[in-house]
C-alpha positions as a printed Julia matrix, in Angstrom:
174×3 Matrix{Float64}:
 -11.03  -30.02    3.5
 -13.37  -29.4     6.39
 -15.89  -26.58    6.39
 -14.25  -24.44    9.14
 -10.96  -24.36    7.19
 -12.74  -23.6     3.92
 -14.69  -20.87    5.7
 -11.41  -19.28    6.89
  -9.98  -19.41    3.35
 -13.05  -17.63    1.95
 -12.79  -15.07    4.74
  -9.1   -14.47    3.9
  -9.95  -14.16    0.22
 -12.48  -11.44    1.04
  -9.98   -9.61    3.24
  -7.4    -9.56    0.42
 -10.07   -8.26   -1.95
 -10.96   -5.46    0.47
  -7.27   -4.53    0.74
  -7.03   -4.48   -3.07
 -10.16   -2.3    -3.18
  -8.56    0.27   -0.87
  -5.55    0.53   -3.14
  -7.69    0.65   -6.29
  -9.91    3.36   -4.81
  -6.88    5.59   -4.22
  -5.68    5.48   -7.83
  -7.93    8.19   -9.32
  -6.75   10.79   -6.8
  -3.02   10.17   -7.32
  -3.57   10.07  -11.07
  -5.41   13.39  -10.9
  -2.57   14.83   -8.79
  -0.07   13.61  -11.41
   1.82   11.66   -8.75
   3.62    8.79  -10.57
   5.22    7.41   -7.39
   1.82    7.4    -5.68
   0.28    5.68   -8.7
   2.83    2.88   -8.6
   2.6     2.62   -4.84
  -1.14    1.93   -5.1
  -0.79   -0.25   -8.2
   1.83   -2.28   -6.36
  -0.45   -2.68   -3.34
  -3.41   -3.54   -5.56
  -1.46   -6.17   -7.48
   0.1    -7.63   -4.31
  -3.34   -8.31   -2.85
  -4.68   -9.55   -6.19
  -1.72  -11.93   -6.31
  -2.54  -13.13   -2.78
  -6.04  -13.98   -4.06
  -4.47  -15.63   -7.1
  -2.26  -17.8    -4.88
  -5.28  -18.95   -2.9
  -7.0   -19.98   -6.12
  -3.92  -21.32   -7.96
  -1.48  -22.39   -5.24
   2.22  -22.62   -6.11
   2.56  -25.76   -3.98
   1.43  -28.83   -5.96
   0.24  -30.42   -2.71
  -2.32  -27.61   -2.37
  -3.72  -28.09   -5.89
  -6.9   -29.69   -4.58
  -7.52  -26.68   -2.32
  -7.28  -24.31   -5.27
  -9.56  -26.47   -7.38
 -12.16  -26.53   -4.61
 -12.08  -22.75   -4.12
 -12.29  -22.11   -7.86
 -15.2   -24.53   -8.19
 -17.11  -22.97   -5.29
 -16.54  -19.48   -6.72
 -17.16  -20.54  -10.34
 -13.79  -19.21  -11.51
 -13.2   -20.0   -15.16
  -9.88  -20.38  -16.92
  -8.39  -18.28  -18.3
  -9.02  -15.7   -15.62
  -7.64  -12.17  -15.21
  -6.66  -13.27  -11.69
  -4.24  -16.0   -12.72
  -1.49  -13.38  -13.08
   1.05  -16.13  -13.83
   3.74  -13.9   -15.3
   3.5   -11.26  -12.56
   3.56  -13.94   -9.87
   6.69  -15.47  -11.37
   8.31  -12.06  -11.76
   7.67  -11.01   -8.17
   8.87  -14.23   -6.53
  12.51  -13.28   -7.04
  12.08   -9.62   -7.93
  15.71   -8.72   -7.23
  17.04  -11.37   -9.62
  14.4   -10.57  -12.24
  15.29   -6.86  -12.08
  18.96   -7.61  -12.75
  18.04   -9.98  -15.62
  15.64   -7.46  -17.13
  18.07   -4.53  -16.89
  20.99   -6.59  -18.2
  18.91   -7.66  -21.22
  18.39   -4.02  -22.23
  20.36   -3.43  -25.42
  21.55    0.05  -24.42
  21.14   -0.36  -20.65
  18.95    2.71  -20.81
  15.55    2.43  -19.22
  12.88    4.57  -17.59
  11.97    3.53  -14.05
   8.48    5.07  -14.01
   6.31    5.99  -16.98
   2.79    7.3   -16.39
   1.53    8.38  -19.78
  -0.92    7.11  -22.35
   0.7     4.5   -24.57
   2.38    5.95  -27.61
   2.96    9.35  -26.01
   6.73    8.99  -26.14
   7.41    8.2   -29.78
  10.58    6.27  -30.4
  10.64    4.44  -27.07
  10.39    0.69  -27.09
   7.95   -0.72  -24.53
  10.72   -2.76  -22.89
  12.62    0.35  -21.76
   9.98    1.09  -19.13
  10.52   -0.75  -15.86
   7.07    0.38  -14.7
   4.54    1.76  -17.14
   0.93    2.79  -16.63
  -1.59    4.33  -18.99
  -3.97    6.45  -16.87
  -6.54    6.49  -19.69
  -6.91    2.71  -20.02
  -5.68    1.58  -16.57
  -3.34   -0.84  -18.34
   0.28   -1.11  -17.46
   3.33   -3.28  -17.39
   6.09   -4.16  -15.0
   9.36   -5.16  -16.67
   7.38   -5.9   -19.81
   4.73   -8.04  -18.1
   1.33   -6.51  -18.88
  -1.57   -6.07  -16.47
  -5.01   -4.51  -16.68
  -6.21   -3.01  -13.38
  -9.83   -2.78  -14.58
 -10.05   -6.43  -15.67
  -8.47   -7.67  -12.45
 -10.7    -5.39  -10.36
 -13.85   -6.52  -12.15
 -13.04  -10.16  -11.4
 -12.17   -9.36   -7.78
 -15.58   -7.68   -7.37
 -17.31  -10.75   -8.81
 -15.38  -13.03   -6.47
 -16.17  -10.83   -3.49
 -19.91  -11.2    -4.09
 -19.6   -14.95   -4.65
 -17.49  -15.34   -1.49
 -19.97  -13.26    0.55
 -22.8   -15.51   -0.58
 -20.8   -18.64    0.16
 -19.92  -17.42    3.65
 -23.58  -16.62    4.41
 -24.68  -20.16    3.58
 -21.72  -22.15    4.99
 -21.06  -20.68    8.43
 -19.86  -23.64   10.52
 -20.47  -21.95   13.87
């Protein structure tokens, strides 16, 4: 992979991180305003951009495996990483089909679309009845039972952003 292409990939990675940062920065306000739809709007945006970073680092296409290995090596990404997001990536590829599968698997076909409460607040509810769940105290959540931790993902995105900035400063091909 030539340096100009690698430079563009690092630049794209940083752009996706900045987009994720904008979404993450909006979360405290919508949480404070007790706006569950706003919370999941920003969580969705945050995770979408984090997944774009994940796909750059762990491409779905086997032919791009070398590219991902090179980017991870340059950025010193270790495995496991909070950015792998394998289950969320798989879930969101065919989200319509996964939604039908998830809802059909519900024993009573009774589920809550949005839950924004600390875990354990609603006694008697099984975790799998929440299509979208977010604990505003821990910043952990789940989507159709697939867990995520906004703080862990954000911390790794921040680390990657600094590493990518440094790489870009020392590898400018122009």
